[in-house]
PDB file of C-alpha atoms (C1' of nucleotides) in Angstrom:
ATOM      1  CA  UNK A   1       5.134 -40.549   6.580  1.00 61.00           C
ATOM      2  CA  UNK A   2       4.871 -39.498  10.138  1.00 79.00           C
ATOM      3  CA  UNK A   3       6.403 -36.422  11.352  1.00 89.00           C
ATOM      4  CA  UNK A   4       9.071 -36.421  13.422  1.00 95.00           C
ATOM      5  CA  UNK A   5       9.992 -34.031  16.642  1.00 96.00           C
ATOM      6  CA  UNK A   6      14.029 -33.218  16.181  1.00 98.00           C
ATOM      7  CA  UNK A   7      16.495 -30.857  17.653  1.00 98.00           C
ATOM      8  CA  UNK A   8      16.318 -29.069  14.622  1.00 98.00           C
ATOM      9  CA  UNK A   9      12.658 -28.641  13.907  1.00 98.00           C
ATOM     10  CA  UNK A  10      12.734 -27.595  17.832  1.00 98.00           C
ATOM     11  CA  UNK A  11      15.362 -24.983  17.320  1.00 98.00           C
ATOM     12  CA  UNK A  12      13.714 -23.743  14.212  1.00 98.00           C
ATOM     13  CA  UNK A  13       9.960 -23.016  16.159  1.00 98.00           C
ATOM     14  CA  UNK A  14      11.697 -21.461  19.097  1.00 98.00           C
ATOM     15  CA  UNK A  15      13.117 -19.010  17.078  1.00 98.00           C
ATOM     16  CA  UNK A  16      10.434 -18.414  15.065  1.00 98.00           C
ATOM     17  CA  UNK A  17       8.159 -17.832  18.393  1.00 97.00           C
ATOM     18  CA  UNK A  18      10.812 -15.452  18.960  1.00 96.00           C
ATOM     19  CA  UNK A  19      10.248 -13.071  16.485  1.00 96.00           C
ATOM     20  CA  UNK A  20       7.554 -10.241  16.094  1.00 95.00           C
ATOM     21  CA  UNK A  21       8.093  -9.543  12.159  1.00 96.00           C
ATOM     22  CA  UNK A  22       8.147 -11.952   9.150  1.00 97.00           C
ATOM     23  CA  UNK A  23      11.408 -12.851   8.690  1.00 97.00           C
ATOM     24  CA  UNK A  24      12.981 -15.163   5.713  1.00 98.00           C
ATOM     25  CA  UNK A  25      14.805 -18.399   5.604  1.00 98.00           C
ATOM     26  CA  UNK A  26      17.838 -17.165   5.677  1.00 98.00           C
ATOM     27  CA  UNK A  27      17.822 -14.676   8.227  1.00 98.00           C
ATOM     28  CA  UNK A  28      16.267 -17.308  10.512  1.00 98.00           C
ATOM     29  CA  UNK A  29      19.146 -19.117   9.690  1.00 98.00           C
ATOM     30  CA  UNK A  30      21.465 -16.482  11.099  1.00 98.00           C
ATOM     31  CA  UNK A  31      19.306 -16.016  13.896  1.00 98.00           C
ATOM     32  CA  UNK A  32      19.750 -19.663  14.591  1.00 98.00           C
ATOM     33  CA  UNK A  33      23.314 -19.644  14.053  1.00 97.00           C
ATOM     34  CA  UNK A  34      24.071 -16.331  16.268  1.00 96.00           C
ATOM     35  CA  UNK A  35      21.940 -18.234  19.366  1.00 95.00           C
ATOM     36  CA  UNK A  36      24.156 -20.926  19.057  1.00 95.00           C
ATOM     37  CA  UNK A  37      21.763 -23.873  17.081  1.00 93.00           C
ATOM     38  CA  UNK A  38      23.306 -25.112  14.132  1.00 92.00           C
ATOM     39  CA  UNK A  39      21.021 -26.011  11.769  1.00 98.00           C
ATOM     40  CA  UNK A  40      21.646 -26.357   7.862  1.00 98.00           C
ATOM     41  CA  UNK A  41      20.407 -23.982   5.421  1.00 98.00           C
ATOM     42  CA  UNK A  42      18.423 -26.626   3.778  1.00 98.00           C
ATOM     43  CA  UNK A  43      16.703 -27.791   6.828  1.00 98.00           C
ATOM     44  CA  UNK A  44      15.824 -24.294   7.663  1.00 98.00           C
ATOM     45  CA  UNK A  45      14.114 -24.159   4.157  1.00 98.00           C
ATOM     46  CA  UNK A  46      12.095 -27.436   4.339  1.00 98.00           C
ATOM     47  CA  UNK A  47      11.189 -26.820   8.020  1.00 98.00           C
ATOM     48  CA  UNK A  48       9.709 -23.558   7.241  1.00 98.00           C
ATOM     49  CA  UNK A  49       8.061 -25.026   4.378  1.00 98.00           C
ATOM     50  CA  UNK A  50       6.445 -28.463   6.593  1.00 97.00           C
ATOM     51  CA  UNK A  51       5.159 -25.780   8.883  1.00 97.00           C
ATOM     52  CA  UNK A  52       3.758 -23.361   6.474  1.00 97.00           C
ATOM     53  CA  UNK A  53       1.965 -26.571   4.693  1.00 95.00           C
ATOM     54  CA  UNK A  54       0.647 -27.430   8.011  1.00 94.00           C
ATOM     55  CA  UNK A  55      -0.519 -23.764   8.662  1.00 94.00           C
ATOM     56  CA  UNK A  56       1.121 -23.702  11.556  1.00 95.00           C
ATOM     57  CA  UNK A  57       3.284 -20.331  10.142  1.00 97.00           C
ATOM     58  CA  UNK A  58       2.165 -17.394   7.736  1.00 97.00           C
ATOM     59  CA  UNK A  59       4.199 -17.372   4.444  1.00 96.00           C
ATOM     60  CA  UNK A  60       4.318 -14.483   1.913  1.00 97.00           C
ATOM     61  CA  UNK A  61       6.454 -12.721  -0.460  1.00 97.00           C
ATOM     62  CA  UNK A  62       8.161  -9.374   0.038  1.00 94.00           C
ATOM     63  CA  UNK A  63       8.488  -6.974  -3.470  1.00 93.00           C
ATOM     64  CA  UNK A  64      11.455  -8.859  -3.912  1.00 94.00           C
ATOM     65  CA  UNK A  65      10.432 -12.084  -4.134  1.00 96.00           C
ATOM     66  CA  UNK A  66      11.510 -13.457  -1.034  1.00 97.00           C
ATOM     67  CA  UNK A  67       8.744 -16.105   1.250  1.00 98.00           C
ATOM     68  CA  UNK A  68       8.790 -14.445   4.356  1.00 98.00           C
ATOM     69  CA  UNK A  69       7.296 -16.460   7.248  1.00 98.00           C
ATOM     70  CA  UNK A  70       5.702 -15.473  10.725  1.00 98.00           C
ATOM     71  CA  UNK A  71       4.340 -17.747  13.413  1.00 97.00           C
ATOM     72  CA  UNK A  72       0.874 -15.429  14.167  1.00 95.00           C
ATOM     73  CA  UNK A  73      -1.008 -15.093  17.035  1.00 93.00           C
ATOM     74  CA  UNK A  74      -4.340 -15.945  15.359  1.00 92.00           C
ATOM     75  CA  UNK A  75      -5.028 -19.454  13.473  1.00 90.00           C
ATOM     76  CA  UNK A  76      -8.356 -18.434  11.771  1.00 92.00           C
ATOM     77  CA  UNK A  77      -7.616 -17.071   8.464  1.00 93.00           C
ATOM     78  CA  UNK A  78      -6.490 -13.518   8.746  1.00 95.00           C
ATOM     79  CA  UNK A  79      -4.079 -10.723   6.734  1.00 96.00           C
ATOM     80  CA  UNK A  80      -1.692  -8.410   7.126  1.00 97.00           C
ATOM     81  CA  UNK A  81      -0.588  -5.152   7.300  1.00 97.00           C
ATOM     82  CA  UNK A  82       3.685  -5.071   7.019  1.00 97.00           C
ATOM     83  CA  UNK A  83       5.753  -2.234   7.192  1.00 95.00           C
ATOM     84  CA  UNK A  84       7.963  -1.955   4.218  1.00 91.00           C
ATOM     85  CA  UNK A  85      10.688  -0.946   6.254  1.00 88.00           C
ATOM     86  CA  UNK A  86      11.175  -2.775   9.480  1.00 91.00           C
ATOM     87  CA  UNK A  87       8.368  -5.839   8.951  1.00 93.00           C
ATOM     88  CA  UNK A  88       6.885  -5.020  11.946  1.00 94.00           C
ATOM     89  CA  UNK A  89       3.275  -6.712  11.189  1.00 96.00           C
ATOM     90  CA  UNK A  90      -0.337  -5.793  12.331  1.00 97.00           C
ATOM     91  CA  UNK A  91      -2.832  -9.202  12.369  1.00 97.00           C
ATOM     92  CA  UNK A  92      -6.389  -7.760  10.297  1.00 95.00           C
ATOM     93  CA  UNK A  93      -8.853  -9.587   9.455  1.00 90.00           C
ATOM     94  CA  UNK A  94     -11.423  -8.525   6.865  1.00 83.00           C
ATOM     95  CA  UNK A  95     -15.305 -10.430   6.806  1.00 89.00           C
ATOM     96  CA  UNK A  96     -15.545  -7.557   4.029  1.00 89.00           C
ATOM     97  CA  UNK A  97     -13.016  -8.418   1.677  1.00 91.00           C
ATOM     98  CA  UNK A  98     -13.571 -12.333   1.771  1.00 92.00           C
ATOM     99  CA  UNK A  99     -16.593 -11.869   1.236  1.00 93.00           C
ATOM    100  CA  UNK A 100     -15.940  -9.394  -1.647  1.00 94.00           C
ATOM    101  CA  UNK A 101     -13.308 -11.994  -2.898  1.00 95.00           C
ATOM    102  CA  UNK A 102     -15.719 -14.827  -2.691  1.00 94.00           C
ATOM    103  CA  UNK A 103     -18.708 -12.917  -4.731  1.00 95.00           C
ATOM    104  CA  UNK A 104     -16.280 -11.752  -7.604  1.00 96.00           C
ATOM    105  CA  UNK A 105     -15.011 -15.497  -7.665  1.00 96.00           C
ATOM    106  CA  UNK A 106     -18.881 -16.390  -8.180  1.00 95.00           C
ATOM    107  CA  UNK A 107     -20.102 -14.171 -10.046  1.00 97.00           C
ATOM    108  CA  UNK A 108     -17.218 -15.190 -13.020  1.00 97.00           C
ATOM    109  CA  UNK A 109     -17.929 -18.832 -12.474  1.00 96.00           C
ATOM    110  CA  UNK A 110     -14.521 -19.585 -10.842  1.00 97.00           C
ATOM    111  CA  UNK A 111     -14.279 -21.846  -8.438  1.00 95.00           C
ATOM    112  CA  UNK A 112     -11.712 -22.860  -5.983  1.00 94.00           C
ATOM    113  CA  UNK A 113     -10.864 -19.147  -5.045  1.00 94.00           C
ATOM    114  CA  UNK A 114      -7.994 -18.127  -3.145  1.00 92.00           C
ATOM    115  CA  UNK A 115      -6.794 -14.844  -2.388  1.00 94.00           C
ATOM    116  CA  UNK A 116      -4.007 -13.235  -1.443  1.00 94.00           C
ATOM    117  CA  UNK A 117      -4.461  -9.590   0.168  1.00 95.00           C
ATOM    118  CA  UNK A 118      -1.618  -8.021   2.141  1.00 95.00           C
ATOM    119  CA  UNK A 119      -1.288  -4.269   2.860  1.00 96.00           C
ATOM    120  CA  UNK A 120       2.561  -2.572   2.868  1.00 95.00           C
ATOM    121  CA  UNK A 121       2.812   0.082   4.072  1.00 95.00           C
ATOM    122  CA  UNK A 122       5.460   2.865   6.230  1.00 94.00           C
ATOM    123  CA  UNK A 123       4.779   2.390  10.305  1.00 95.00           C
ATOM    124  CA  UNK A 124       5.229   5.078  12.610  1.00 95.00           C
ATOM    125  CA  UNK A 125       8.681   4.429  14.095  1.00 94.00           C
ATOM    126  CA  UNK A 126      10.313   4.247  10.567  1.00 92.00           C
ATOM    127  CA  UNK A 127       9.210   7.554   9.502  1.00 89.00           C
ATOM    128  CA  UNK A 128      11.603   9.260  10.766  1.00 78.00           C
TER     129      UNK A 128
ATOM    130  CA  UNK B   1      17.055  10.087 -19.748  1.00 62.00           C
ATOM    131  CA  UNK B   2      14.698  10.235 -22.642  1.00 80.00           C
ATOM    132  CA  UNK B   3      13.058   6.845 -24.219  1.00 89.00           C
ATOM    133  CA  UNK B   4      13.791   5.380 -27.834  1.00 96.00           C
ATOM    134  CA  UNK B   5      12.046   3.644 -29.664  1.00 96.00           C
ATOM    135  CA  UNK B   6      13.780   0.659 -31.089  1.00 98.00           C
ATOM    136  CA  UNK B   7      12.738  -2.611 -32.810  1.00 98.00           C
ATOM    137  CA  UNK B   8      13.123  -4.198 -30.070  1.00 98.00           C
ATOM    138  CA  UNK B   9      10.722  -2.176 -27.889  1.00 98.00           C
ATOM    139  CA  UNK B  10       8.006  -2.472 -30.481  1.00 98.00           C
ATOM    140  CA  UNK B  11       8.074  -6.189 -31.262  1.00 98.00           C
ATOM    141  CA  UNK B  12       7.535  -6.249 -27.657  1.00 98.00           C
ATOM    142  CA  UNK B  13       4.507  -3.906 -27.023  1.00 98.00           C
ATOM    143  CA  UNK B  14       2.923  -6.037 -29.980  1.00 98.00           C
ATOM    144  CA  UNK B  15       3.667  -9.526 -28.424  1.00 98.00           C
ATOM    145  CA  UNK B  16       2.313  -8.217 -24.832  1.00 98.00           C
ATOM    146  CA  UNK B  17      -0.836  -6.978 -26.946  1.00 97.00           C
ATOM    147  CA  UNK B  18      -1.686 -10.075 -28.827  1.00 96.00           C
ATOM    148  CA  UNK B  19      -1.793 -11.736 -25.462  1.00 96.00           C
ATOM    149  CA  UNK B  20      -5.326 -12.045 -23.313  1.00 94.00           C
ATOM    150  CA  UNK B  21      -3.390 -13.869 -20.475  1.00 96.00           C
ATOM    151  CA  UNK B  22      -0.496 -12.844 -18.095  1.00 97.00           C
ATOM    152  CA  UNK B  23       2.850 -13.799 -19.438  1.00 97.00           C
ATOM    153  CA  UNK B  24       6.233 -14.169 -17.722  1.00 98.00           C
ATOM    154  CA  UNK B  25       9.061 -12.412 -19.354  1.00 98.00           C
ATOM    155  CA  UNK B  26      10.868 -16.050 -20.439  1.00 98.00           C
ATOM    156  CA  UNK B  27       7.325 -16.955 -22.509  1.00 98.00           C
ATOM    157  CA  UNK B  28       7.171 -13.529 -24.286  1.00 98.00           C
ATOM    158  CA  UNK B  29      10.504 -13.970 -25.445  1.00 98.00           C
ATOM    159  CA  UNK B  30       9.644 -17.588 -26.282  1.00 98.00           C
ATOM    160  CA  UNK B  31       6.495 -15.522 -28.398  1.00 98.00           C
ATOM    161  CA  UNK B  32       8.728 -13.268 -30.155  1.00 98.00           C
ATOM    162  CA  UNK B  33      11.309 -15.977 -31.300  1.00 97.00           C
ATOM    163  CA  UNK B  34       8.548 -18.276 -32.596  1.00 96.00           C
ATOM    164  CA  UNK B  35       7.401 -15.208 -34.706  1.00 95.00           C
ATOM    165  CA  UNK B  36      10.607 -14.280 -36.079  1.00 95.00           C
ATOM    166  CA  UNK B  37      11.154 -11.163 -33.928  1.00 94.00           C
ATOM    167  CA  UNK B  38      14.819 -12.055 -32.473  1.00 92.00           C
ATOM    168  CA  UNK B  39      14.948 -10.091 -29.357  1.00 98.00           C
ATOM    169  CA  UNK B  40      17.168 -10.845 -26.417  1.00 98.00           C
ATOM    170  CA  UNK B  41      16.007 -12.507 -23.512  1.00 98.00           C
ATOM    171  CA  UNK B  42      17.657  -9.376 -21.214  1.00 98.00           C
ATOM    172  CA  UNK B  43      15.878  -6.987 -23.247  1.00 98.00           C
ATOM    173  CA  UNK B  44      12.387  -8.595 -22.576  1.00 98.00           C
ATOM    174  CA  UNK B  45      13.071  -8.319 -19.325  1.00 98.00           C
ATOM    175  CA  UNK B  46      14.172  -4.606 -19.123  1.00 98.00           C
ATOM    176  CA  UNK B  47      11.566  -3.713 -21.149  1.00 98.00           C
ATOM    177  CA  UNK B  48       9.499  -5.143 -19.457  1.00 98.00           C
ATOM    178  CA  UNK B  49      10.157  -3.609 -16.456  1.00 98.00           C
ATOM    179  CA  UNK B  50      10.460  -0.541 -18.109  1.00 97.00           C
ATOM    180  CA  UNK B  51       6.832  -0.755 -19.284  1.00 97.00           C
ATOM    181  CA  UNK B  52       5.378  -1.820 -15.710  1.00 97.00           C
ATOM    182  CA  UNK B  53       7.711   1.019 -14.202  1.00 95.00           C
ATOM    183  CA  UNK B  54       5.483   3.787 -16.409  1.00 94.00           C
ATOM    184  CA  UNK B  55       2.296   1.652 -15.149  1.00 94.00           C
ATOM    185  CA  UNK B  56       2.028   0.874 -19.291  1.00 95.00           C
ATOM    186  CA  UNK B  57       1.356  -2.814 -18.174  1.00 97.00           C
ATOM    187  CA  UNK B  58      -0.021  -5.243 -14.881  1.00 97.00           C
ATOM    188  CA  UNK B  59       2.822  -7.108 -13.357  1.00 97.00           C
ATOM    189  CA  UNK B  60       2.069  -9.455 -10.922  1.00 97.00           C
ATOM    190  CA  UNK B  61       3.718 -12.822  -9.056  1.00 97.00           C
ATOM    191  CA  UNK B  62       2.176 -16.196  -9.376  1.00 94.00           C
ATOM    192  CA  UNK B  63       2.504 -18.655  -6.598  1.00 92.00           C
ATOM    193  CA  UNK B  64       6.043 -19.979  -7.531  1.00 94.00           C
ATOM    194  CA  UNK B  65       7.186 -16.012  -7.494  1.00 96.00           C
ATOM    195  CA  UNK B  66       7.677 -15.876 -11.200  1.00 97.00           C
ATOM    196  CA  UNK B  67       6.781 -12.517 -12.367  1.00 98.00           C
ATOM    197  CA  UNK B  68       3.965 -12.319 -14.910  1.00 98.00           C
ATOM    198  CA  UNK B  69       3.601  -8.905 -17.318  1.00 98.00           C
ATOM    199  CA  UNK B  70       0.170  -8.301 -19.278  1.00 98.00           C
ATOM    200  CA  UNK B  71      -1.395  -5.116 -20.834  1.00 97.00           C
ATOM    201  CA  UNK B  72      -4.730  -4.386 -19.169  1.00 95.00           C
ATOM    202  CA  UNK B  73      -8.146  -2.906 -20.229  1.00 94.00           C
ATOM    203  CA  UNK B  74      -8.402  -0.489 -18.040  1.00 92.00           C
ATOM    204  CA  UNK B  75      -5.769   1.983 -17.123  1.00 90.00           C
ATOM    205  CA  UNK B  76      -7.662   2.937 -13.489  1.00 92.00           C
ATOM    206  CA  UNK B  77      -5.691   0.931 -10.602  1.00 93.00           C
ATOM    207  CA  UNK B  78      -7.696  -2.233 -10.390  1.00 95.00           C
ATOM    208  CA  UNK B  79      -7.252  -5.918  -9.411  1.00 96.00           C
ATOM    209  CA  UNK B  80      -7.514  -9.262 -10.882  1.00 97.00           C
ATOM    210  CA  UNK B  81      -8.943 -12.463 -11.207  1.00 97.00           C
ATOM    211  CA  UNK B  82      -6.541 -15.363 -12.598  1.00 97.00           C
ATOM    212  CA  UNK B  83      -7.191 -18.452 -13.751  1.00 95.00           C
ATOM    213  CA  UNK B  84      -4.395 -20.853 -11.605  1.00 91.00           C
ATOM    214  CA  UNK B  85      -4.404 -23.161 -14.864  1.00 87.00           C
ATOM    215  CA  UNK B  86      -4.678 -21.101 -18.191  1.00 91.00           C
ATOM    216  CA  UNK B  87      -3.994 -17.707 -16.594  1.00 93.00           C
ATOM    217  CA  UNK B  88      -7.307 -16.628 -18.104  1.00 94.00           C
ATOM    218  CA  UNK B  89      -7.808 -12.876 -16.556  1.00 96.00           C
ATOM    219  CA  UNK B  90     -10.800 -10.966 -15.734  1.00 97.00           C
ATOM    220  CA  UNK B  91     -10.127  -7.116 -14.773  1.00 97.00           C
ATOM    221  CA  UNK B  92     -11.631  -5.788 -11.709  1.00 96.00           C
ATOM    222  CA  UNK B  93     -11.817  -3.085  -9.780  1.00 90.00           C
ATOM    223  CA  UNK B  94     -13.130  -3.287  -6.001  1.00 84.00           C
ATOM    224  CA  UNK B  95     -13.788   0.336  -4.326  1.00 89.00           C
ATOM    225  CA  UNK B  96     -14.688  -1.523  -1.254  1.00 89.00           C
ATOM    226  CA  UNK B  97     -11.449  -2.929  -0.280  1.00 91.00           C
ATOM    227  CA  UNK B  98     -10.006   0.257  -1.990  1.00 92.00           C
ATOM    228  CA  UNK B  99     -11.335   2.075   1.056  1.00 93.00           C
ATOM    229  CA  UNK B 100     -10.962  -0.637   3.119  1.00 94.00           C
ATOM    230  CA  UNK B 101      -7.249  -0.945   2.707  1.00 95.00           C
ATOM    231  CA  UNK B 102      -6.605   2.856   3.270  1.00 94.00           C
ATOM    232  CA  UNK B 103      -9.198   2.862   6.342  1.00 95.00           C
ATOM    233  CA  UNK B 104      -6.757  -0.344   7.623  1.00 96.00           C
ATOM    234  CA  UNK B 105      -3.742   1.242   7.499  1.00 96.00           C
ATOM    235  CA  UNK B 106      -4.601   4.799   8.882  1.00 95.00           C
ATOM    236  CA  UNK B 107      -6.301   3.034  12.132  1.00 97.00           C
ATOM    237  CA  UNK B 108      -2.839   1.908  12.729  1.00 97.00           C
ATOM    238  CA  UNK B 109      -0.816   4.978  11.325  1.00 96.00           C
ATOM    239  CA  UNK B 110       0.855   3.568   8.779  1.00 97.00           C
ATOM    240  CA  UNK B 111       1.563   5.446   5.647  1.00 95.00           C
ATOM    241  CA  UNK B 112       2.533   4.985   2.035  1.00 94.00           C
ATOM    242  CA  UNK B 113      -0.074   2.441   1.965  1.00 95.00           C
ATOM    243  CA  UNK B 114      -0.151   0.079  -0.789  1.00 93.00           C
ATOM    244  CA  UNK B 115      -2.168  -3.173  -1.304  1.00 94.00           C
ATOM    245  CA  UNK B 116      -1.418  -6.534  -3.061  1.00 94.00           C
ATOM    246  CA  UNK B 117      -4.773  -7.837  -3.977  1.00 95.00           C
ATOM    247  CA  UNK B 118      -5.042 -10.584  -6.423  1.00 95.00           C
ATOM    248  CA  UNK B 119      -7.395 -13.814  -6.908  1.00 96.00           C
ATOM    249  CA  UNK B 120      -6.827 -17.036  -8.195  1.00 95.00           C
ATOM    250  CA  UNK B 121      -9.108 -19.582  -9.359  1.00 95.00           C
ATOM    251  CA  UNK B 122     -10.103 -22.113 -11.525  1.00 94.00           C
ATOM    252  CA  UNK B 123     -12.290 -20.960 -14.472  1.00 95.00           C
ATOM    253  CA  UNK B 124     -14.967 -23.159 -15.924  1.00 96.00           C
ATOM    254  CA  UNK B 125     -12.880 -24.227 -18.813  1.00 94.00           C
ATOM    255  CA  UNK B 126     -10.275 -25.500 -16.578  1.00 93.00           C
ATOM    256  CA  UNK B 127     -12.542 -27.296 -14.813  1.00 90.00           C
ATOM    257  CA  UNK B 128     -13.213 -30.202 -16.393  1.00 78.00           C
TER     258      UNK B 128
ATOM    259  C1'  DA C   1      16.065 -50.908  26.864  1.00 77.42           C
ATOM    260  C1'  DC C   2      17.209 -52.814  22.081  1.00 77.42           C
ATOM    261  C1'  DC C   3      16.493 -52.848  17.068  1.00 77.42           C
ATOM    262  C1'  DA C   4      14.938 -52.319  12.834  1.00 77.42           C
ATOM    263  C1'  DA C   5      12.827 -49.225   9.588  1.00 77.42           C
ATOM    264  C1'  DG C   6      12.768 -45.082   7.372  1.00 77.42           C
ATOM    265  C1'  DC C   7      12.212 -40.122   7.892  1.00 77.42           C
ATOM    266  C1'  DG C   8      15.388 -36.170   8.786  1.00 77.42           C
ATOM    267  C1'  DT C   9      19.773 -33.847   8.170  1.00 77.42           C
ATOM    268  C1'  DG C  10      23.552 -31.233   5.991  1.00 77.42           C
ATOM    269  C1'  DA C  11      27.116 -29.780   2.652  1.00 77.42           C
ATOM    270  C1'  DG C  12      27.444 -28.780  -1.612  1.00 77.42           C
ATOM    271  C1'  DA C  13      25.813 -29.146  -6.235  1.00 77.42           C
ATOM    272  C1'  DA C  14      22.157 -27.927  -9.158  1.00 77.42           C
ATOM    273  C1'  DT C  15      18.067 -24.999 -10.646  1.00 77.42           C
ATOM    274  C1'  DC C  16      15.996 -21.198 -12.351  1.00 77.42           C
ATOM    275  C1'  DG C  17      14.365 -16.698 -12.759  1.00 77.42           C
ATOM    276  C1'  DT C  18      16.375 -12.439 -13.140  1.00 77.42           C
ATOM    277  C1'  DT C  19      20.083  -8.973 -13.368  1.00 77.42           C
ATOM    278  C1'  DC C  20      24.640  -7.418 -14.620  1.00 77.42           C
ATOM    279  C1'  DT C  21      28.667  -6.549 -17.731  1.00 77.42           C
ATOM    280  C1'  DC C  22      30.554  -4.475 -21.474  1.00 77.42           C
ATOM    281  C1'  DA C  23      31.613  -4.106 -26.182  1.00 77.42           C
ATOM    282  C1'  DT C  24      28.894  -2.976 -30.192  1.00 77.42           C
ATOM    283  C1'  DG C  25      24.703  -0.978 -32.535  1.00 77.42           C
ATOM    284  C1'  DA C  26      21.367   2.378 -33.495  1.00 77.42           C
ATOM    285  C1'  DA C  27      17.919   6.398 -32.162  1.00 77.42           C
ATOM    286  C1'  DT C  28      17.983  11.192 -31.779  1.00 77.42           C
ATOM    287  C1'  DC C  29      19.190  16.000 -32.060  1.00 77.42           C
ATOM    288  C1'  DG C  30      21.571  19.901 -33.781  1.00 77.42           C
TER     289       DG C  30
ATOM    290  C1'  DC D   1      25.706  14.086 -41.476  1.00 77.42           C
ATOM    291  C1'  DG D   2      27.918  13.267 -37.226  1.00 77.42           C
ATOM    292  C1'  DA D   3      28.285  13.087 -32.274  1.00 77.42           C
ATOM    293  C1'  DT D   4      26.183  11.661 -28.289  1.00 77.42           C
ATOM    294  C1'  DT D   5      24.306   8.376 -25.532  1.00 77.42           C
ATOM    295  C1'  DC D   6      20.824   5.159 -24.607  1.00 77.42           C
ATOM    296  C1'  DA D   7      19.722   0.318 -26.098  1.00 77.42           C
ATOM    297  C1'  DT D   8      21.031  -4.302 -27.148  1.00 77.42           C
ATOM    298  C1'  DG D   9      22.648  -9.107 -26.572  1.00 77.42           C
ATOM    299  C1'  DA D  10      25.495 -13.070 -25.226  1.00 77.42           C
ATOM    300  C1'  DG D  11      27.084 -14.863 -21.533  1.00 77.42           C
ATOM    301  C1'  DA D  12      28.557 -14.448 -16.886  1.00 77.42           C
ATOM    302  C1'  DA D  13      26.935 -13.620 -12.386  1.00 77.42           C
ATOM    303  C1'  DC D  14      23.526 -13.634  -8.736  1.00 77.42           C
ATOM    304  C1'  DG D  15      20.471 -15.062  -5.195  1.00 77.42           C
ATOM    305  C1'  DA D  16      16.895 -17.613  -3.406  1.00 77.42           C
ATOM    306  C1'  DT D  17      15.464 -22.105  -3.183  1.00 77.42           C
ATOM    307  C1'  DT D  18      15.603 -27.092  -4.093  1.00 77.42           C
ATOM    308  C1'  DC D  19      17.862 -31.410  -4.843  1.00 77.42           C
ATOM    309  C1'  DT D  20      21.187 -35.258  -3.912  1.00 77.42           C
ATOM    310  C1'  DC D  21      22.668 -38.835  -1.195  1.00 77.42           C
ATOM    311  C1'  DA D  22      25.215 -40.909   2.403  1.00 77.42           C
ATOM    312  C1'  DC D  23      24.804 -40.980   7.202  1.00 77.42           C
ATOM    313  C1'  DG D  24      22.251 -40.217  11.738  1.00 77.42           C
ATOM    314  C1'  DC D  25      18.570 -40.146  14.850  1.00 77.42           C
ATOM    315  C1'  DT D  26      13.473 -40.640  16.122  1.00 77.42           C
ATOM    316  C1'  DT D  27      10.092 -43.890  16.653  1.00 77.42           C
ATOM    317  C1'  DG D  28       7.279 -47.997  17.372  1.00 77.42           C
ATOM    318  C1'  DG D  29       7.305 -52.637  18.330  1.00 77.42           C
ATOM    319  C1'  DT D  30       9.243 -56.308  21.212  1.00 77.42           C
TER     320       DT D  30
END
DNA sequence: ACCAAGCGTGAGAATCGTTCTCATGAATCG
DNA sequence: CGATTCATGAGAACGATTCTCACGCTTGGT
């Protein structure tokens, strides 16, 4: 029930902290494997996915498909703007848009309203 | 190059439209076999596609990434509002975040910019 | 420190949605 | 009425993610 500190869990944060774009499972795998951790596939996936449930790490899904996770700088609820190309990500935060979300939500008689609002877009360095 | 119309095609235009909810490829096929239309399950999806890819329906990922296909009201870009238990969707368009999306991505010189902006919620039938 | 209890780990199998392959079928156009 | 060529479908293939389960290591109490 508790949670447990490990090498692995360890290896998996540090390299998280270490990168500046959302990144998947899988290619935090290889990041852990090229620095010389070794950590299974599988443990990659359910660390990422203890952390995210924590909100500890951001979590979202690419065009593809693919959870894509990000340790960010702020805590408080936020979005993001991702470039399409490289991943570099921009923190935003939007008072307007929650707030927007929240009154549609209302005014439908939902309840329990959740929201998912990310911006992709084409950053200046991969322009070309 | 140029589009035919088959059987195929049509059976699934008509399933989409009889549909108020989002659907995932697997329970439109499931729709057509259970009305006699046989249609393969790799043709629901390409046609699918093929419909979202001439914007001629709403495609959108639900929280377990499955991708779900309905035919909208409105042709104008706009957003929804799901229902997390029935799917139950309510069209709507937000020209605030519209501008505020575009606004967010100039200020930090990205381009191409394009907006995933979806809410969930539990509607009042759900509810319980 | 020592131990017992039980969560965490990893390799590979299993899932599951989706796409691909390729031989056959059927719109379409002249 | 062909000929052309896109469309179809059954099953294989894919790819991300999850599950299995035997073994190991963290932890909390002593």
């Amino acid at each position: 029930m508790t949670t447990r500190m490990t090498r692995q869990r360890a290896a998996v944060a540090e390299a998280l902290d270490e990168q500046d774009e959302f990144r998947s499972a899988q290619q935090l795998h290889e990041v852990l494997r090229a620095r010389g951790d070794s950590v299974g596939l599988a443990t990659v996936y359910r660390t990422l996915q203890t952390f995210a449930d924590a909100h500890e790490v951001d979590q979202l899904r690419n065009a593809d498909g693919e959870v894509l996770y990000r340790r960010c700088e702020r805590v408080e609820h936020h979005h993001h703007l991702v470039c399409r190309s490289c991943r570099r990500t921009i923190e935003i935060d939007g008072p307007t848009v929650e707030a927007w979300a929240a009154k549609v939500g209302a005014a439908h008689d939902f309840t329990d309203i959740d929201h998912t609002i990310e911006l992709w877009g084409t950053c200046k360095d991969c322009r070309g």
